[in-house]
Coordinates of C-alpha atoms in Angstrom, one line a residue:
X6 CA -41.4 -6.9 -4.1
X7 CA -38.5 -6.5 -6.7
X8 CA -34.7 -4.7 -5.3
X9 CA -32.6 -2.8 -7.8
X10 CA -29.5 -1.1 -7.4
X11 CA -29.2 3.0 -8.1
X12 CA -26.0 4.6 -8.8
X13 CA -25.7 7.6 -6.2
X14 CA -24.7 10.9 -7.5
X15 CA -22.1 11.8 -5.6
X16 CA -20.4 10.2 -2.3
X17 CA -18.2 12.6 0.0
X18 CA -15.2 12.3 1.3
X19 CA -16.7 12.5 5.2
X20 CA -18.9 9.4 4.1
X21 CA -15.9 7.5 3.0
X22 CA -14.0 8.3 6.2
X23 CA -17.2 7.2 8.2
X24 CA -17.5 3.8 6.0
X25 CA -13.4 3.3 6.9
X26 CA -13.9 3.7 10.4
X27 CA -17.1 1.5 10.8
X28 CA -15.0 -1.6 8.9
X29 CA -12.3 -1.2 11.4
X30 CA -14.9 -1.2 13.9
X31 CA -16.4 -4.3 12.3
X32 CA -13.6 -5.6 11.9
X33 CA -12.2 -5.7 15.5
X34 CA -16.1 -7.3 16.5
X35 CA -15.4 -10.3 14.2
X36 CA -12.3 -11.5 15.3
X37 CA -13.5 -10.9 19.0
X38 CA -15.2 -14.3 17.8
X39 CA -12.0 -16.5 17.0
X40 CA -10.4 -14.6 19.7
X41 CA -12.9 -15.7 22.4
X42 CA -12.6 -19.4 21.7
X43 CA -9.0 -19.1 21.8
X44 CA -9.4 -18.2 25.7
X45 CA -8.4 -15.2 25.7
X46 CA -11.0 -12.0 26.3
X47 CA -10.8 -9.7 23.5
X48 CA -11.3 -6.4 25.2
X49 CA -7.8 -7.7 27.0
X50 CA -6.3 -8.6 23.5
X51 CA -6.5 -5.4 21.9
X52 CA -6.0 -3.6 25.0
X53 CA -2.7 -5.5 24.6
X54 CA -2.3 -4.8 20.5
X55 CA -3.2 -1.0 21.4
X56 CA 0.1 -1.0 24.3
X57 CA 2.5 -2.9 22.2
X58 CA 2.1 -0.2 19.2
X59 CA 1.4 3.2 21.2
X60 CA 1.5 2.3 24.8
X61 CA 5.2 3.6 25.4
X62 CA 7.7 5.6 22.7
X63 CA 9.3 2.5 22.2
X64 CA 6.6 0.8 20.7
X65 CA 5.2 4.1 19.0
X66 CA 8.3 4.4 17.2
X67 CA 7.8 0.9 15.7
X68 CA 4.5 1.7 14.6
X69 CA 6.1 4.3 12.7
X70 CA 8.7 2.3 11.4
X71 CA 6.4 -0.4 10.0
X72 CA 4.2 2.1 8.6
X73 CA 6.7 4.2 6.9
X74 CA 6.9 1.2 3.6
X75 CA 3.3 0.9 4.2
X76 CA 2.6 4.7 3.5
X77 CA 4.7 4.9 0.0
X78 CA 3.3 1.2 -1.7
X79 CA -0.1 2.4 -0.2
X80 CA 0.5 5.7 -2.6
X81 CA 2.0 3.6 -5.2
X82 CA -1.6 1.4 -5.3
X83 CA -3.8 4.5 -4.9
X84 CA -2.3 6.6 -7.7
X85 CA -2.2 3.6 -9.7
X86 CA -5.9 2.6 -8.9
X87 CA -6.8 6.2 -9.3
X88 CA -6.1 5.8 -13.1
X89 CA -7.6 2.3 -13.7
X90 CA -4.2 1.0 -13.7
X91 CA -3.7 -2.6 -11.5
X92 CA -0.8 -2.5 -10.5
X93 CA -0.1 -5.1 -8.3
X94 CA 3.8 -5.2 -8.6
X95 CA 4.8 -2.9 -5.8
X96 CA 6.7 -6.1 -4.1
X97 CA 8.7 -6.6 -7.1
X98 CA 9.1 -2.7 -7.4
X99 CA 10.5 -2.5 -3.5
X100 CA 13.0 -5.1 -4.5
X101 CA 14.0 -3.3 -7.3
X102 CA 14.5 -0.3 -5.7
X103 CA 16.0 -1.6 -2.7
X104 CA 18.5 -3.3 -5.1
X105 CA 19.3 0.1 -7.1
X106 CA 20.1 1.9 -3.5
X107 CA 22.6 -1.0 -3.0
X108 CA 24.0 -0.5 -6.4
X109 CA 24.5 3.4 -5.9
X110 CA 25.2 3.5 -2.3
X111 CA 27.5 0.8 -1.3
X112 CA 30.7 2.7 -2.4
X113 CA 30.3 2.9 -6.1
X114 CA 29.8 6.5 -6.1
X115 CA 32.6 8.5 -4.1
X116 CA 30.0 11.6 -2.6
X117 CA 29.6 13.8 0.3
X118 CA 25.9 12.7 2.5
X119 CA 24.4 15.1 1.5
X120 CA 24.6 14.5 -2.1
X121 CA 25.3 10.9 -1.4
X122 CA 21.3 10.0 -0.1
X123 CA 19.4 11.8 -2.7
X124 CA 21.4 9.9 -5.7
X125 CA 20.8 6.7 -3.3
X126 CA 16.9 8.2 -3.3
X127 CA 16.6 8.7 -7.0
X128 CA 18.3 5.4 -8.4
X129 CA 15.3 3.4 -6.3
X130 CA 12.4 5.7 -7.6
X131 CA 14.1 5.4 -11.1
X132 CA 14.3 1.6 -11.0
X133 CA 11.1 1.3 -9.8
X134 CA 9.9 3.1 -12.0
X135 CA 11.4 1.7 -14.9
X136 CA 9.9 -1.7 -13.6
X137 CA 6.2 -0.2 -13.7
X138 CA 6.4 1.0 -17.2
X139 CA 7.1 -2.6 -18.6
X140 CA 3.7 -4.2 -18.3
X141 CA 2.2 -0.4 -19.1
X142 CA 3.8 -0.5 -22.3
X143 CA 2.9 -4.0 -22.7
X144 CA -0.7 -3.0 -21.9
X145 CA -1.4 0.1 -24.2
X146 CA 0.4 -1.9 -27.2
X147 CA -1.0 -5.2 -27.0
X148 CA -3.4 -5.0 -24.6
X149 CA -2.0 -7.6 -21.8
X150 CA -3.6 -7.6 -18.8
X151 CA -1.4 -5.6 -16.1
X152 CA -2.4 -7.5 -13.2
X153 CA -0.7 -10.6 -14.5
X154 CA 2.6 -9.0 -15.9
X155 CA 2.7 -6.9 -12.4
X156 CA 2.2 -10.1 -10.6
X157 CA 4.8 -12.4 -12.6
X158 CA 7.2 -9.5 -12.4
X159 CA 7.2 -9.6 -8.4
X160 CA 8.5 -13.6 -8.7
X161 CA 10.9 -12.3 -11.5
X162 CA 12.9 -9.9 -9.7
X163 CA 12.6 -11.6 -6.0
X164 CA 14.4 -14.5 -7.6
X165 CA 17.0 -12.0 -9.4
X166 CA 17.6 -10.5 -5.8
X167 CA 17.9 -13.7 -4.4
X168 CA 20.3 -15.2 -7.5
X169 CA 22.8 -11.7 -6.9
X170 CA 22.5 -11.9 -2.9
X171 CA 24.1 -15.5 -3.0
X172 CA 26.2 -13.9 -5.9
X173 CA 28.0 -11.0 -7.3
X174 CA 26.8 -8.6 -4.3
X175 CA 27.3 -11.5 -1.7
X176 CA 28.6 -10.0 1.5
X177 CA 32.4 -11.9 1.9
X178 CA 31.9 -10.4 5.7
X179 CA 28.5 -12.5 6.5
X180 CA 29.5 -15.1 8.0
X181 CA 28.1 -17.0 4.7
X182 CA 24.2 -15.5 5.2
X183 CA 22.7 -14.5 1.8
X184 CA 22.9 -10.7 2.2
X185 CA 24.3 -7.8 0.2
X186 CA 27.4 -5.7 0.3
X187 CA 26.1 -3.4 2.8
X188 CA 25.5 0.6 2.3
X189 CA 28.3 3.0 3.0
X190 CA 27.3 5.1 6.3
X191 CA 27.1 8.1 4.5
X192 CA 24.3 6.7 2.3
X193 CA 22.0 5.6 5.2
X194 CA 18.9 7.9 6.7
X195 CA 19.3 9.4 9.5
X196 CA 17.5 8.7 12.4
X197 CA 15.0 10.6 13.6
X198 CA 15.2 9.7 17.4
X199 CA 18.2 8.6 19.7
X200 CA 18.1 4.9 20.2
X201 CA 15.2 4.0 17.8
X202 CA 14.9 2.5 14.7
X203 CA 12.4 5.2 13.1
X204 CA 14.0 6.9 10.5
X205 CA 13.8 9.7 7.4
X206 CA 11.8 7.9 5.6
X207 CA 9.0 9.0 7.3
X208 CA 9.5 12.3 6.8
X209 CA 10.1 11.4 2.4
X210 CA 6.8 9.3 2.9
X211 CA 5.1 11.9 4.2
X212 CA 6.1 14.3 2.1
X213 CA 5.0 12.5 -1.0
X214 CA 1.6 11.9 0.6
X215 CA 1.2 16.1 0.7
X216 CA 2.5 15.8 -3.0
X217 CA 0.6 13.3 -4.3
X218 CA -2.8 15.1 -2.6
X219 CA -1.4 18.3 -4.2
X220 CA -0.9 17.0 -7.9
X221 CA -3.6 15.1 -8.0
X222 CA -6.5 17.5 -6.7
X223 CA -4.7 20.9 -8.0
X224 CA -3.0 20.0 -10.9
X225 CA -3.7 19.4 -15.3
X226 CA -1.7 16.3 -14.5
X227 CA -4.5 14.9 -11.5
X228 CA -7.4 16.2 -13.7
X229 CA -6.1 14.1 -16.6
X230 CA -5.8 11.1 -14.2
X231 CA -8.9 11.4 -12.6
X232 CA -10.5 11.4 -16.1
X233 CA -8.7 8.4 -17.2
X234 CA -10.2 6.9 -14.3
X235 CA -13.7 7.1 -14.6
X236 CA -13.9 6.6 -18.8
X237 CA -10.4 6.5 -20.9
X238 CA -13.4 6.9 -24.0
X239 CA -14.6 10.2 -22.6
X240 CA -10.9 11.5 -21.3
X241 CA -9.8 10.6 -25.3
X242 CA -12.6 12.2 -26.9
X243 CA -11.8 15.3 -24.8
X244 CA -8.1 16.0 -25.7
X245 CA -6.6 13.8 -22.4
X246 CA -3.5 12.1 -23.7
X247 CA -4.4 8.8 -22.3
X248 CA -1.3 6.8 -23.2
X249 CA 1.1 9.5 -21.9
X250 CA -1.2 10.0 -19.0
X251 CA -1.1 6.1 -18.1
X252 CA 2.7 6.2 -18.6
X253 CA 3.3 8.7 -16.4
X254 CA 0.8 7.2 -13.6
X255 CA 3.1 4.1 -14.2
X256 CA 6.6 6.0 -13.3
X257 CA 5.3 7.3 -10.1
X258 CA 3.4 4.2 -8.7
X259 CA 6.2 2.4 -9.7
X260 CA 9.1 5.2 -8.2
X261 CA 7.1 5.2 -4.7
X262 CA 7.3 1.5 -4.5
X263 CA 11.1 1.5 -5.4
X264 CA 11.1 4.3 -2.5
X265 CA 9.8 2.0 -0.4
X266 CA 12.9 -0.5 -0.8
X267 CA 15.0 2.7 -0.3
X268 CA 13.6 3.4 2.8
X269 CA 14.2 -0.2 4.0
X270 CA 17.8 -0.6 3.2
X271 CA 18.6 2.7 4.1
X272 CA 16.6 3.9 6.8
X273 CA 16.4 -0.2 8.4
X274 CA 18.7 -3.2 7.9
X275 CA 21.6 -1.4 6.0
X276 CA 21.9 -4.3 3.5
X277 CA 19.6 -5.8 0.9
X278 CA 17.9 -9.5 1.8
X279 CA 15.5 -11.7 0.0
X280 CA 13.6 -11.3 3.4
X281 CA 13.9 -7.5 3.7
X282 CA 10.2 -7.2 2.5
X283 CA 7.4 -9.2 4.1
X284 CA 4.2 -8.4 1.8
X285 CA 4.8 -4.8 2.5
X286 CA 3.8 -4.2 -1.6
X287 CA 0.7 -6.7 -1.1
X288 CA -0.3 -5.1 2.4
X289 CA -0.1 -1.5 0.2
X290 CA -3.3 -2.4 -1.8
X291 CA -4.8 -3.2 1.2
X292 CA -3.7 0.6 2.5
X293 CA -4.5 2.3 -0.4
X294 CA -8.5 0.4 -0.4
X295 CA -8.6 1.5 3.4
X296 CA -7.9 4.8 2.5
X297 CA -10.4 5.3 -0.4
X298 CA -7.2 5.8 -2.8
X299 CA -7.1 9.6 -1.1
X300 CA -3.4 10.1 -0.6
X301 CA -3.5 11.9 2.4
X302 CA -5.9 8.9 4.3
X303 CA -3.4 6.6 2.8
X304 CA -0.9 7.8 5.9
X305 CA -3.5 6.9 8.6
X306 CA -4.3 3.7 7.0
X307 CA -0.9 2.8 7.0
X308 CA -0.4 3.6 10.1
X309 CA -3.6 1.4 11.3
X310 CA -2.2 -1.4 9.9
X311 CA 1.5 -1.1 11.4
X312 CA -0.2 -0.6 14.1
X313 CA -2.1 -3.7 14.0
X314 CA 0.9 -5.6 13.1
X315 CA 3.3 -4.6 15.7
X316 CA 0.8 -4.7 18.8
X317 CA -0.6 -8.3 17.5
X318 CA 3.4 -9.3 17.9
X319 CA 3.2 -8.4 21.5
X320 CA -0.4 -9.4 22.4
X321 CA 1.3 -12.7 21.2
X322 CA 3.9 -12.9 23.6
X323 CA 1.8 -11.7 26.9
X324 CA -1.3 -14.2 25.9
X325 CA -0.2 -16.5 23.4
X326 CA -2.7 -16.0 20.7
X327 CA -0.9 -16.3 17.4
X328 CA 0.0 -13.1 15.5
X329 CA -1.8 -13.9 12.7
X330 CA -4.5 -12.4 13.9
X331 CA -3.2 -9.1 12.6
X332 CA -3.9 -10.8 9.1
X333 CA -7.5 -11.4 10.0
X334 CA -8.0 -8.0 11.3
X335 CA -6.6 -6.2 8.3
X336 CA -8.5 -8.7 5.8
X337 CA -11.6 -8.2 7.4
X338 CA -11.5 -4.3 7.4
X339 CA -10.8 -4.7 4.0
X340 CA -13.7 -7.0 3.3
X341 CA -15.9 -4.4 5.3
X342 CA -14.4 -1.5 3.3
X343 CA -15.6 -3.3 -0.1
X344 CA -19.0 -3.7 1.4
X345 CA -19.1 -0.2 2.9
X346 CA -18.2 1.2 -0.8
X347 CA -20.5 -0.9 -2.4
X348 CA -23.6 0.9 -0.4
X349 CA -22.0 3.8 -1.0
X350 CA -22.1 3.8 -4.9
X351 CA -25.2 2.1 -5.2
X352 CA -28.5 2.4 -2.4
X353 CA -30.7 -0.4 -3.0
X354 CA -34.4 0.5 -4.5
X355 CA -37.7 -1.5 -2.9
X356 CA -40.3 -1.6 -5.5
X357 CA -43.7 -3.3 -5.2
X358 CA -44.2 -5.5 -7.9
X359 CA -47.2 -4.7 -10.3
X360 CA -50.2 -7.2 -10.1
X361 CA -51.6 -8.0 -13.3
X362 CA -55.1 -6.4 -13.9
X363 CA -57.1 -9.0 -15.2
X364 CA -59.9 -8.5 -17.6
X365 CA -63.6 -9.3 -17.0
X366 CA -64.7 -12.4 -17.3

């Protein structure tokens, strides 16, 4: 009996959606394993994880706030993906746009609120941006590998934070903590319930995911990046400017992530941190692979994830089973998601092995 692999024609979105559900699935029957032999039932465990993030508003409106980064470096990843570009820099891209907000909205521009947020807004996409377009450059002129430069550059700039935190934009009023100057009131997102720390970044995070679905499945620009995608040969040889196409991809995987940092300063702490981020660019490619790279399932994945994060927090608390649990939950749905998409490109082929016809004796 020999197995090959056959490519499948075409996979749909609703089998995607299916596979994404069933890792989850799988995923939560896993760790029921580790979670047994901690003591602990795990029907009562994620009955638990399912209160702490949606059992009251409260807690909903934390899910939301821990999604709301989640949602813009999942979009950063999935456009980025979408074009065969690794970008794996969306940490490095927060900071950087978390440090631009700081730099525009801490009382170096004298402007009303209204005008006041979007410049705060548009220096973080900017620098973010900016940041993305280095190892893109680097990559269509000398052909260096992306994921490394991406990866290097998150160290780079964390370190930069860190070195102007304890600095130049050292808070004199913080009590000696390594924070920022912190943003004027005028340049901070307004909440968007009394009392709660969910804020308009959701609604900008949002938004982009209806954009990015838009531009990518209506427009030249989403055409050109799809064909990049699936053979940068075939996309040449057919008039796509690759290069400019790759740039571009670059400015807006980079500008969401820098969004992301927005959101955090100005919609969260109010101040920039070396801890303001943790993983939130890393956890993105995780988003973005749970969602299929579709920009629109990007916002549930994201908010699967926060949710998973913020009810393992208080699952921890009411049975003492560490929080890390939420790691292993969202590393094995990824691991099943690979899996899934692997049987869904390829079904495997059972051929009977041909016996050698002897001649006569």
């Amino acid at each position: 009996m020999r197995i090959s692999l056959q490519p499948r024609s075409n996979v749909s979105l609703n089998a995607r959606i299916i596979i994404s559900i069933i890792a989850a699935l799988a995923a939560f029957a896993l760790v029921a394993v580790p979670v047994s032999f901690a003591g602990v039932s795990p029907l009562t465990a994620y009955w638990l994880m399912f209160k702490g993030s949606f059992g009251s508003m409260f807690a909903f409106s934390e899910t939301l706030t821990r999604a709301t980064p989640l949602i813009l470096t999942g979009l950063a990843a999935a456009i980025a993906f979408r074009a065969k570009l690794w970008n794996i820099g969306a940490e490095g891209q927060l900071y950087a746009g978390a440090l631009a907000a700081i730099g525009v909205g801490s009382g170096l521009l004298s402007l009303p609120a209204p005008l006041l947020i979007p410049a705060v807004v548009l220096a973080g996409i900017v620098a973010g941006g900016l940041l993305m377009v280095i190892p893109a450059l680097l990559k269509l002129r000398f052909g260096a590998d992306e994921v490394v430069v991406t990866l290097l550059l998150n160290f780079i700039v964390i370190l930069f934070v860190q070195m102007l935190i304890e600095g130049p934009i050292k808070d004199p009023l913080a009590l000696g903590w390594p924070q920022s100057v912190p943003l004027v009131d005028a340049a901070a997102f307004p909440k968007l319930f009394a009392r709660m720390r969910v804020h308009g970044g959701l609604i900008l995070g949002l938004v982009a995911a209806l954009a990015l679905w838009i531009v990518i499945s209506k427009t030249v620009l989403g055409f050109e990046i799809r064909a990049v995608g699936q053979n940068k040969a075939a996309a040449r040889f057919a008039g796509v400017p690759v290069n400019a196409t790759m740039l571009k991809v670059a400015l807006i995987s980079g500008g969401l992530a820098g969004l992301a940092g927005v959101s955090e300063v100005a919609g969260v702490k109010g101040y920039l941190s070396a801890d303001l981020s943790p993983g939130f660019g890393y956890s993105g490619i995780v988003v973005a692979m749970l969602a299929g790279l579709h920009p629109l399932g990007v916002v549930l994945a994201a908010l699967f994830v926060a949710a998973v994060f913020v009810g393992a927090d208080s699952m921890s608390r009411a049975t003492g089973v560490s929080n890390y649990l939420a790691d292993l939950v969202v590393a094995l749905s990824l691991l099943c998601v690979l899996v899934g998409g692997f049987f869904l490109r390829f079904r495997l082929k059972f051929e009977r092995a041909a016996v050698p016809v002897q001649m006569g004796e």
